[in-house]
Short mmCIF file of C-alpha atoms and ligand atoms in Angstrom, two decimals:
data_model
loop_
_atom_site.label_atom_id
_atom_site.label_comp_id
_atom_site.label_asym_id
_atom_site.label_seq_id
_atom_site.Cartn_x
_atom_site.Cartn_y
_atom_site.Cartn_z
CA MET A 1 6.48 -7.47 -16.84
CA ASP A 2 4.44 -6.22 -19.76
CA SER A 3 5.14 -2.49 -19.65
CA GLN A 4 1.63 -1.68 -20.94
CA PRO A 5 -0.75 -1.14 -18.00
CA GLN A 6 -3.64 -3.61 -18.03
CA PRO A 7 -6.55 -2.06 -16.13
CA ARG A 8 -8.90 -4.71 -14.80
CA ARG A 9 -12.00 -4.83 -12.67
CA PHE A 10 -12.57 -7.58 -10.13
CA ALA A 11 -16.26 -7.89 -9.32
CA PRO A 12 -18.26 -9.99 -6.87
CA GLN A 13 -18.73 -13.55 -8.07
CA GLY A 14 -20.13 -16.76 -6.63
CA PRO A 15 -18.79 -18.54 -3.55
CA LEU A 16 -15.34 -20.13 -3.99
CA ARG A 17 -15.75 -23.88 -4.18
CA GLY A 18 -13.97 -27.03 -5.28
CA ARG A 19 -10.26 -27.83 -5.24
CA ILE A 20 -7.49 -25.66 -6.63
CA ARG A 21 -3.69 -25.65 -6.73
CA VAL A 22 -1.55 -22.54 -6.63
CA PRO A 23 1.85 -22.31 -8.40
CA GLY A 24 5.12 -23.34 -6.80
CA ASP A 25 6.80 -21.42 -4.00
CA LYS A 26 8.70 -18.40 -5.27
CA SER A 27 11.43 -18.46 -2.63
CA ILE A 28 12.09 -22.18 -3.11
CA SER A 29 11.98 -21.85 -6.91
CA HIS A 30 14.69 -19.16 -6.94
CA ARG A 31 16.88 -21.19 -4.63
CA SER A 32 16.50 -24.44 -6.56
CA LEU A 33 17.72 -22.73 -9.75
CA MET A 34 20.64 -21.07 -7.98
CA LEU A 35 21.83 -24.15 -6.11
CA GLY A 36 21.20 -26.40 -9.11
CA ALA A 37 23.40 -24.04 -11.13
CA LEU A 38 26.21 -24.51 -8.59
CA ALA A 39 26.00 -28.31 -8.34
CA VAL A 40 27.95 -30.52 -10.71
CA GLY A 41 25.52 -32.78 -12.61
CA GLU A 42 21.80 -32.63 -13.30
CA THR A 43 19.26 -31.20 -10.84
CA ARG A 44 15.60 -31.91 -11.70
CA VAL A 45 12.87 -29.60 -10.44
CA THR A 46 9.13 -30.16 -10.59
CA GLY A 47 6.53 -27.57 -9.59
CA LEU A 48 8.88 -24.66 -10.36
CA LEU A 49 7.08 -21.32 -10.34
CA GLU A 50 7.20 -20.03 -13.91
CA GLY A 51 6.63 -16.39 -12.93
CA GLU A 52 8.70 -13.51 -14.26
CA ASP A 53 10.78 -13.17 -11.08
CA VAL A 54 11.94 -16.78 -11.19
CA LEU A 55 12.54 -16.61 -14.94
CA ALA A 56 14.84 -13.64 -14.26
CA THR A 57 16.89 -15.87 -11.96
CA ALA A 58 16.99 -18.61 -14.61
CA ALA A 59 18.21 -16.15 -17.24
CA ALA A 60 20.92 -14.84 -14.91
CA MET A 61 22.17 -18.33 -14.05
CA ARG A 62 22.30 -19.15 -17.76
CA ALA A 63 24.24 -15.93 -18.36
CA MET A 64 26.76 -17.15 -15.78
CA GLY A 65 27.24 -20.55 -17.37
CA ALA A 66 24.51 -22.95 -16.20
CA THR A 67 22.43 -24.94 -18.65
CA ILE A 68 18.74 -24.72 -17.74
CA ASP A 69 15.97 -26.40 -19.74
CA ARG A 70 12.23 -26.72 -19.40
CA HIS A 71 10.81 -30.08 -20.48
CA ASP A 72 7.44 -30.73 -22.11
CA ASP A 73 6.06 -32.27 -18.90
CA GLY A 74 6.68 -28.95 -17.10
CA SER A 75 9.74 -30.17 -15.18
CA TRP A 76 13.06 -28.35 -15.36
CA SER A 77 16.63 -29.57 -15.50
CA ILE A 78 19.70 -27.64 -14.49
CA HIS A 79 23.28 -28.59 -15.27
CA GLY A 80 25.46 -26.64 -12.89
CA VAL A 81 28.96 -25.25 -13.18
CA GLY A 82 30.17 -26.18 -9.69
CA VAL A 83 30.74 -23.84 -6.73
CA GLY A 84 33.40 -21.36 -7.84
CA GLY A 85 32.61 -21.99 -11.51
CA LEU A 86 30.31 -19.08 -12.36
CA LEU A 87 31.34 -17.33 -15.55
CA GLN A 88 31.61 -13.64 -16.28
CA PRO A 89 28.23 -12.56 -17.76
CA THR A 90 28.62 -10.69 -21.04
CA SER A 91 25.74 -8.29 -20.48
CA ALA A 92 23.82 -6.76 -17.57
CA LEU A 93 21.75 -9.13 -15.43
CA GLU A 94 18.18 -7.89 -15.93
CA MET A 95 16.33 -8.50 -12.68
CA GLY A 96 12.93 -7.05 -13.62
CA ASN A 97 10.84 -6.64 -10.46
CA SER A 98 12.67 -9.26 -8.40
CA GLY A 99 14.38 -8.25 -5.16
CA THR A 100 15.02 -11.89 -4.27
CA SER A 101 16.88 -12.57 -7.53
CA THR A 102 18.95 -9.42 -7.11
CA ARG A 103 20.01 -9.81 -3.50
CA LEU A 104 20.70 -13.55 -3.61
CA LEU A 105 22.63 -13.31 -6.89
CA MET A 106 24.71 -10.46 -5.46
CA GLY A 107 25.68 -12.95 -2.76
CA LEU A 108 26.70 -15.56 -5.33
CA VAL A 109 28.74 -13.10 -7.39
CA ALA A 110 30.45 -11.73 -4.22
CA SER A 111 32.71 -14.76 -3.85
CA HIS A 112 33.44 -15.35 -7.55
CA GLY A 113 36.14 -13.46 -9.42
CA ILE A 114 33.64 -11.90 -11.83
CA THR A 115 32.08 -8.52 -12.49
CA ALA A 116 28.32 -8.15 -12.93
CA ALA A 117 25.90 -5.30 -13.58
CA PHE A 118 22.39 -5.52 -12.13
CA THR A 119 19.44 -3.62 -13.60
CA GLY A 120 15.74 -3.67 -12.77
CA ASP A 121 12.38 -2.00 -13.28
CA ALA A 122 11.31 1.26 -11.63
CA SER A 123 10.05 -0.53 -8.49
CA LEU A 124 13.23 -2.57 -7.99
CA SER A 125 15.45 0.44 -8.79
CA GLY A 126 13.97 2.24 -5.77
CA ARG A 127 14.64 -0.57 -3.27
CA PRO A 128 17.53 -0.51 -0.80
CA MET A 129 20.55 -2.63 -1.67
CA GLY A 130 22.78 -1.21 1.08
CA ARG A 131 21.61 -4.03 3.34
CA VAL A 132 23.45 -6.58 1.15
CA ILE A 133 26.23 -4.28 -0.03
CA GLU A 134 27.40 -3.80 3.54
CA PRO A 135 28.07 -7.44 4.53
CA LEU A 136 29.24 -8.45 1.05
CA SER A 137 31.73 -5.56 1.07
CA GLN A 138 33.06 -6.90 4.37
CA MET A 139 33.63 -10.19 2.53
CA GLY A 140 35.71 -8.35 -0.08
CA ALA A 141 33.29 -7.56 -2.91
CA ALA A 142 33.38 -4.06 -4.45
CA PHE A 143 30.23 -2.15 -5.45
CA THR A 144 29.30 0.85 -7.55
CA PRO A 145 25.59 1.37 -6.90
CA SER A 146 23.41 4.27 -8.04
CA PRO A 147 23.07 7.16 -5.58
CA GLY A 148 21.18 5.97 -2.50
CA GLY A 149 22.59 2.44 -2.78
CA THR A 150 20.17 1.24 -5.43
CA LEU A 151 20.12 -0.37 -8.89
CA PRO A 152 21.50 0.01 -11.52
CA LEU A 153 24.57 -1.32 -9.80
CA MET A 154 27.92 -2.78 -10.78
CA MET A 155 29.82 -5.19 -8.57
CA ARG A 156 33.07 -7.11 -8.58
CA GLY A 157 33.32 -10.31 -6.59
CA SER A 158 36.34 -11.24 -4.53
CA LEU A 159 38.36 -14.43 -5.01
CA PRO A 160 39.01 -15.55 -2.40
CA ALA A 161 36.33 -13.85 -0.32
CA VAL A 162 36.77 -13.38 3.43
CA PRO A 163 34.51 -15.25 5.88
CA ILE A 164 32.61 -12.93 8.24
CA GLU A 165 30.38 -13.13 11.26
CA TYR A 166 27.38 -10.87 10.67
CA ARG A 167 24.40 -10.04 12.88
CA LEU A 168 21.43 -9.06 10.74
CA PRO A 169 20.33 -5.48 11.51
CA VAL A 170 16.98 -6.10 9.76
CA ALA A 171 14.95 -9.32 9.77
CA SER A 172 15.60 -10.30 6.16
CA ALA A 173 15.84 -13.75 4.63
CA GLN A 174 17.27 -12.17 1.50
CA VAL A 175 20.20 -10.63 3.37
CA LYS A 176 20.77 -13.85 5.32
CA SER A 177 20.68 -15.89 2.11
CA ALA A 178 23.00 -13.53 0.23
CA ILE A 179 25.67 -13.98 2.92
CA LEU A 180 25.21 -17.78 3.10
CA LEU A 181 25.43 -18.08 -0.69
CA ALA A 182 28.58 -15.95 -0.68
CA GLY A 183 29.89 -18.25 2.06
CA LEU A 184 29.58 -21.28 -0.23
CA ASN A 185 32.70 -20.28 -2.16
CA THR A 186 34.50 -18.61 0.76
CA PRO A 187 37.22 -20.61 2.51
CA GLY A 188 36.41 -21.06 6.23
CA ILE A 189 33.26 -20.51 8.25
CA THR A 190 30.82 -17.73 7.41
CA THR A 191 28.40 -16.98 10.25
CA VAL A 192 25.04 -15.21 10.17
CA ILE A 193 23.29 -14.31 13.42
CA GLU A 194 19.54 -13.79 13.25
CA PRO A 195 18.01 -11.95 16.21
CA VAL A 196 14.58 -12.73 14.69
CA PRO A 197 14.09 -15.93 12.66
CA THR A 198 13.15 -15.46 8.99
CA ARG A 199 12.21 -18.00 6.32
CA ASP A 200 14.71 -20.85 6.38
CA HIS A 201 14.44 -22.23 2.83
CA SER A 202 18.10 -21.44 2.10
CA GLU A 203 19.29 -23.37 5.13
CA ARG A 204 17.09 -26.38 4.32
CA MET A 205 18.09 -26.48 0.68
CA LEU A 206 21.80 -25.85 1.23
CA ARG A 207 21.82 -28.85 3.56
CA GLY A 208 19.84 -30.88 1.03
CA PHE A 209 22.50 -30.15 -1.61
CA GLY A 210 25.19 -31.38 0.81
CA ALA A 211 26.66 -28.11 2.10
CA GLN A 212 28.10 -28.18 5.61
CA LEU A 213 25.65 -25.90 7.40
CA GLU A 214 24.86 -25.78 11.10
CA VAL A 215 22.06 -23.96 12.85
CA ASP A 216 22.26 -23.27 16.58
CA ASP A 217 18.96 -22.01 17.93
CA SER A 218 19.55 -22.95 21.54
CA GLY A 219 20.08 -19.31 22.58
CA PRO A 220 17.95 -16.21 22.10
CA GLU A 221 19.42 -15.68 18.60
CA ARG A 222 19.68 -18.10 15.68
CA VAL A 223 23.29 -18.70 14.65
CA ILE A 224 23.90 -20.17 11.19
CA ARG A 225 27.34 -21.33 10.11
CA ILE A 226 28.31 -22.43 6.62
CA THR A 227 31.66 -23.94 5.74
CA GLY A 228 33.20 -23.14 2.38
CA GLU A 229 34.44 -23.99 -0.07
CA ALA A 230 31.57 -26.39 -0.57
CA ASP A 231 30.79 -29.07 -3.13
CA LEU A 232 27.11 -29.35 -3.98
CA ASN A 233 25.48 -32.57 -5.19
CA PRO A 234 22.64 -32.34 -7.71
CA GLN A 235 19.15 -32.98 -6.33
CA THR A 236 15.63 -33.87 -7.35
CA ILE A 237 13.36 -31.15 -5.99
CA GLU A 238 9.57 -30.99 -5.77
CA VAL A 239 8.56 -27.39 -5.09
CA PRO A 240 5.48 -27.12 -2.84
CA GLY A 241 2.68 -24.62 -3.52
CA ASP A 242 3.43 -21.07 -2.42
CA PRO A 243 1.68 -20.13 0.85
CA SER A 244 1.99 -16.47 -0.16
CA SER A 245 -0.02 -17.19 -3.32
CA ALA A 246 -2.46 -19.46 -1.45
CA ALA A 247 -3.05 -16.52 0.92
CA PHE A 248 -5.21 -14.68 -1.63
CA PHE A 249 -7.52 -17.69 -1.98
CA ILE A 250 -7.58 -18.36 1.77
CA VAL A 251 -8.76 -14.80 2.42
CA ALA A 252 -11.13 -14.82 -0.57
CA ALA A 253 -12.86 -18.02 0.61
CA THR A 254 -13.02 -16.67 4.15
CA ILE A 255 -14.75 -13.39 3.21
CA VAL A 256 -17.06 -14.56 0.40
CA GLU A 257 -20.25 -16.04 1.82
CA GLY A 258 -20.98 -19.68 1.04
CA SER A 259 -17.37 -20.52 0.13
CA ASP A 260 -15.89 -23.95 0.83
CA LEU A 261 -12.57 -24.28 -0.98
CA VAL A 262 -9.67 -26.72 -0.77
CA VAL A 263 -6.28 -25.28 -1.70
CA GLU A 264 -4.05 -28.28 -2.33
CA ASN A 265 -0.36 -28.74 -1.61
CA VAL A 266 0.30 -25.53 0.35
CA GLY A 267 3.74 -25.14 1.93
CA LEU A 268 3.39 -24.74 5.70
CA ASN A 269 6.96 -24.07 6.77
CA PRO A 270 6.53 -22.46 10.22
CA THR A 271 8.65 -19.48 9.08
CA ARG A 272 5.94 -18.78 6.47
CA ALA A 273 2.66 -19.78 8.13
CA GLY A 274 1.89 -16.67 10.22
CA LEU A 275 -1.17 -15.61 8.22
CA ILE A 276 -3.01 -18.84 8.99
CA ALA A 277 -2.50 -18.36 12.73
CA VAL A 278 -3.64 -14.72 12.58
CA LEU A 279 -6.73 -15.51 10.49
CA ARG A 280 -7.65 -18.32 12.88
CA ASP A 281 -7.34 -15.87 15.78
CA MET A 282 -9.79 -13.66 13.90
CA GLY A 283 -12.23 -16.57 13.57
CA ALA A 284 -11.37 -18.09 10.18
CA SER A 285 -12.13 -21.73 9.44
CA ILE A 286 -8.96 -23.26 8.00
CA GLU A 287 -8.54 -27.01 8.26
CA GLU A 288 -5.30 -28.82 7.45
CA LEU A 289 -5.86 -32.05 5.54
CA ASP A 290 -3.24 -34.71 4.80
CA ARG A 291 -0.22 -33.05 6.40
CA ARG A 292 2.89 -34.43 4.68
CA GLU A 293 6.38 -33.50 3.57
CA VAL A 294 7.21 -32.30 0.03
CA GLY A 295 10.76 -31.41 -0.97
CA GLY A 296 11.89 -31.21 2.66
CA GLU A 297 9.08 -28.79 3.55
CA PRO A 298 5.84 -29.41 5.52
CA VAL A 299 2.77 -29.27 3.28
CA ALA A 300 -1.00 -29.77 3.63
CA ASP A 301 -4.23 -29.30 1.70
CA LEU A 302 -6.16 -26.46 3.28
CA ARG A 303 -9.96 -26.52 3.49
CA VAL A 304 -11.23 -22.97 3.95
CA ARG A 305 -14.85 -22.15 4.66
CA HIS A 306 -16.49 -18.76 4.85
CA ALA A 307 -16.43 -17.39 8.39
CA ALA A 308 -17.21 -14.13 10.16
CA LEU A 309 -14.00 -12.41 11.28
CA THR A 310 -13.32 -10.31 14.35
CA GLY A 311 -10.65 -7.62 14.45
CA ILE A 312 -7.57 -8.23 16.62
CA ASP A 313 -4.28 -6.61 17.60
CA VAL A 314 -1.69 -8.46 15.53
CA ASP A 315 1.45 -9.29 17.51
CA PRO A 316 4.39 -7.67 15.68
CA ALA A 317 6.55 -10.70 16.58
CA ILE A 318 4.64 -12.77 14.02
CA ALA A 319 5.44 -10.32 11.18
CA PRO A 320 8.50 -12.12 9.69
CA SER A 321 6.47 -15.33 9.21
CA MET A 322 3.82 -13.48 7.17
CA ILE A 323 5.78 -10.54 5.82
CA ASP A 324 4.34 -10.83 2.30
CA GLU A 325 0.79 -11.52 3.51
CA PHE A 326 -0.03 -8.19 5.19
CA PRO A 327 -1.64 -6.63 2.11
CA VAL A 328 -4.23 -9.41 1.95
CA LEU A 329 -4.61 -9.51 5.74
CA PHE A 330 -5.57 -5.81 5.52
CA VAL A 331 -8.34 -6.83 3.13
CA ALA A 332 -9.60 -9.48 5.57
CA ALA A 333 -9.48 -6.90 8.39
CA SER A 334 -11.58 -4.49 6.31
CA LEU A 335 -14.41 -7.04 6.37
CA ALA A 336 -14.04 -8.03 10.03
CA GLN A 337 -16.20 -6.97 12.96
CA GLY A 338 -14.31 -4.34 14.96
CA THR A 339 -10.79 -2.96 14.83
CA THR A 340 -7.57 -4.62 13.64
CA ARG A 341 -4.33 -2.95 14.66
CA THR A 342 -0.94 -3.81 13.16
CA SER A 343 2.48 -2.46 14.11
CA GLY A 344 6.18 -3.22 13.65
CA LEU A 345 5.72 -3.25 9.87
CA GLU A 346 8.32 -0.68 8.72
CA GLU A 347 9.82 -3.31 6.38
CA LEU A 348 6.62 -3.19 4.32
CA ARG A 349 7.66 0.26 3.15
CA VAL A 350 10.62 -1.17 1.17
CA LYS A 351 8.91 -4.06 -0.62
CA GLU A 352 7.86 -3.91 -4.30
CA SER A 353 6.01 -0.75 -3.18
CA ASP A 354 5.47 1.03 0.13
CA ARG A 355 2.81 -1.50 1.07
CA LEU A 356 1.48 0.48 4.05
CA THR A 357 0.73 3.60 2.02
CA ALA A 358 -0.29 1.66 -1.10
CA MET A 359 -2.80 -0.51 0.79
CA ALA A 360 -4.13 2.37 2.90
CA ASP A 361 -4.80 4.38 -0.29
CA ALA A 362 -6.24 1.44 -2.21
CA LEU A 363 -8.54 0.24 0.57
CA GLN A 364 -9.77 3.77 1.31
CA ARG A 365 -10.58 4.18 -2.36
CA ALA A 366 -12.56 0.94 -2.21
CA GLY A 367 -14.54 2.26 0.76
CA ALA A 368 -12.69 0.73 3.74
CA ARG A 369 -11.94 2.67 6.94
CA VAL A 370 -8.16 2.65 7.30
CA THR A 371 -5.71 4.79 9.25
CA GLU A 372 -2.02 4.67 8.40
CA THR A 373 0.54 5.04 11.18
CA GLN A 374 4.31 5.08 10.86
CA TYR A 375 4.49 1.38 11.76
CA GLY A 376 1.32 -0.22 10.44
CA LEU A 377 -2.36 0.18 9.61
CA THR A 378 -5.40 0.37 11.85
CA ILE A 379 -8.56 -0.85 10.17
CA GLU A 380 -12.20 -0.56 11.23
CA GLY A 381 -13.97 -3.48 9.62
CA THR A 382 -17.45 -3.46 8.10
CA GLY A 383 -18.59 -6.44 10.16
CA GLY A 384 -19.01 -8.47 6.99
CA ALA A 385 -20.97 -5.94 4.91
CA PRO A 386 -19.45 -5.51 1.45
CA LEU A 387 -17.12 -2.58 0.76
CA ALA A 388 -18.51 0.02 -1.62
CA GLY A 389 -15.83 -0.76 -4.21
CA GLY A 390 -14.63 1.60 -6.91
CA GLY A 391 -11.21 2.61 -8.15
CA PRO A 392 -9.08 2.62 -10.08
CA VAL A 393 -6.58 1.80 -7.34
CA THR A 394 -2.86 2.21 -7.97
CA THR A 395 -0.80 -0.97 -7.71
CA HIS A 396 2.66 0.69 -8.02
CA LEU A 397 4.13 -2.26 -10.01
CA ASP A 398 3.38 -4.45 -6.98
CA HIS A 399 1.87 -7.88 -7.64
CA ARG A 400 0.63 -8.32 -4.08
CA ILE A 401 -1.24 -5.00 -4.07
CA ALA A 402 -2.90 -6.03 -7.34
CA MET A 403 -3.98 -9.46 -6.06
CA SER A 404 -5.07 -8.16 -2.65
CA MET A 405 -7.32 -5.56 -4.24
CA ALA A 406 -8.71 -8.20 -6.61
CA VAL A 407 -9.77 -10.13 -3.50
CA ALA A 408 -11.28 -6.93 -2.04
CA GLY A 409 -13.30 -6.63 -5.27
CA LEU A 410 -15.00 -9.96 -4.52
CA ALA A 411 -16.35 -8.53 -1.27
CA SER A 412 -17.53 -5.21 -2.68
CA ALA A 413 -20.80 -3.87 -4.03
CA ASP A 414 -19.46 -2.43 -7.29
CA GLY A 415 -16.20 -4.34 -7.78
CA VAL A 416 -12.70 -2.86 -7.55
CA GLU A 417 -10.78 -1.64 -10.56
CA ILE A 418 -6.98 -1.92 -10.42
CA ASP A 419 -4.83 0.27 -12.65
CA SER A 420 -2.89 -2.72 -13.94
CA ALA A 421 -3.02 -6.48 -13.58
CA ALA A 422 0.34 -6.82 -15.37
CA PRO A 423 2.45 -7.09 -12.15
CA ILE A 424 0.61 -10.27 -11.16
CA ALA A 425 2.68 -12.24 -13.68
CA THR A 426 5.81 -11.73 -11.57
CA SER A 427 4.64 -14.30 -9.01
CA PHE A 428 1.28 -15.79 -10.00
CA PRO A 429 0.63 -16.36 -13.70
CA GLY A 430 -2.99 -17.47 -14.15
CA PHE A 431 -4.23 -15.81 -10.93
CA ALA A 432 -7.26 -14.07 -12.45
CA GLU A 433 -8.34 -17.20 -14.33
CA LEU A 434 -8.00 -19.37 -11.22
CA LEU A 435 -10.00 -16.87 -9.17
CA ALA A 436 -12.77 -16.83 -11.78
CA GLU A 437 -12.74 -20.64 -11.95
CA ALA A 438 -12.97 -21.07 -8.14
CA GLY A 439 -15.94 -18.71 -8.02
CA SER A 440 -17.95 -20.09 -10.92
C1 S3P B 501 12.17 -13.54 0.41
C2 S3P B 501 12.33 -12.83 1.56
C3 S3P B 501 11.46 -11.70 1.96
C4 S3P B 501 10.17 -11.69 1.15
C5 S3P B 501 10.41 -11.91 -0.30
C6 S3P B 501 11.08 -13.25 -0.54
C7 S3P B 501 13.11 -14.64 0.10
O1 S3P B 501 12.14 -10.50 1.73
O2 S3P B 501 9.50 -10.45 1.35
O3 S3P B 501 9.18 -11.89 -1.02
O4 S3P B 501 12.83 -15.44 -0.81
O5 S3P B 501 14.16 -14.72 0.76
P1 S3P B 501 13.08 -9.81 2.85
O6 S3P B 501 14.28 -10.64 3.04
O7 S3P B 501 13.41 -8.45 2.27
O8 S3P B 501 12.22 -9.71 4.08
#
């Protein structure tokens, strides 16, 4: 991320209209680079998100031996080293703002006989890594983290690693994926038990690359078993549009009067689609057009028209399927008629920022009526009347706070100023331009 803050004001503009496309899915982009780097032969990827987080993963995989090239047509090719073939990196792996890169790569390193140092920005260096250190230590990896179990961190993988059976103590796709990726080069069966299902892109893609992976969801918990040591076959991958990026436009079109916007090619994996269900419950008009499959994931074009929203109590059970979308849901709730209550959201406190406190502060500063509890936010909406606006609001190096408050600016009298738009480049290069274009 550009270390210079870039203050920026997002002001009301015209209704959002026409057809837009958002960049590729961040989770799927990371995984396609990682698995491509472990397959023998050439993996081709189209629609890869070229945000800073994903580029950090690409740089790390190159540092560990993969050849990764971007072609003029925007597609990418990856020549992998084979499972077990990762090389010792010669310098620290610089992870920037990216928790997904860090935790998944720690999983990969854990079952290779290499040592790696992980560094990151101030936001990432405050995030808990104990949740991956614990299971990966059980598999045999050794860690020297900073005090508090954070980055900068040094680790040594174990060859061979030991297969484990691990029940996730927090609902985290990153922890699940770290263990499954470690399991790829671990002889025997590595088992992850998920009491609450989280995004399943790793499972889908590991299977697509030919890993022996079984999912048993017949009982109350989801049991995932991967058999190592695996051989991965190179793939051709089309990355669908990121529903977490589409979310900003879905909410913007919903709250700005007169909007009628089609967001094309949005990934609708059920483990990611919670926001759409919640917004519909609040009265949003979101129509799915041309449902199809792209890269093994369900996809549709979404037609979103302005609609009046009503506050609801959001069921905490839906949280994992919209974990990154709460900041922008809080914006929608601020414009709804009545009260929206959320709970069960403690995980939001350990994202790129403490998203409960950051959004409560930012929305209050923009004129919304928000109460923060230990587990969520309670928001009294305006009933559709614009927020007063103002700022500057603090984004805490968090792209989703920045984009959510940009959307709030569209539904405000005076606009909302954010302290820096720089974090947006981690997941959504071109966001501000696309927003301006949709509203012109
Ligand atoms: C991600 C998992 C989620 C999500 C993050 C991406 C992934 O994190 O918030 O943006 O790609 O696996 P947690 O596993 O910490 O919930």
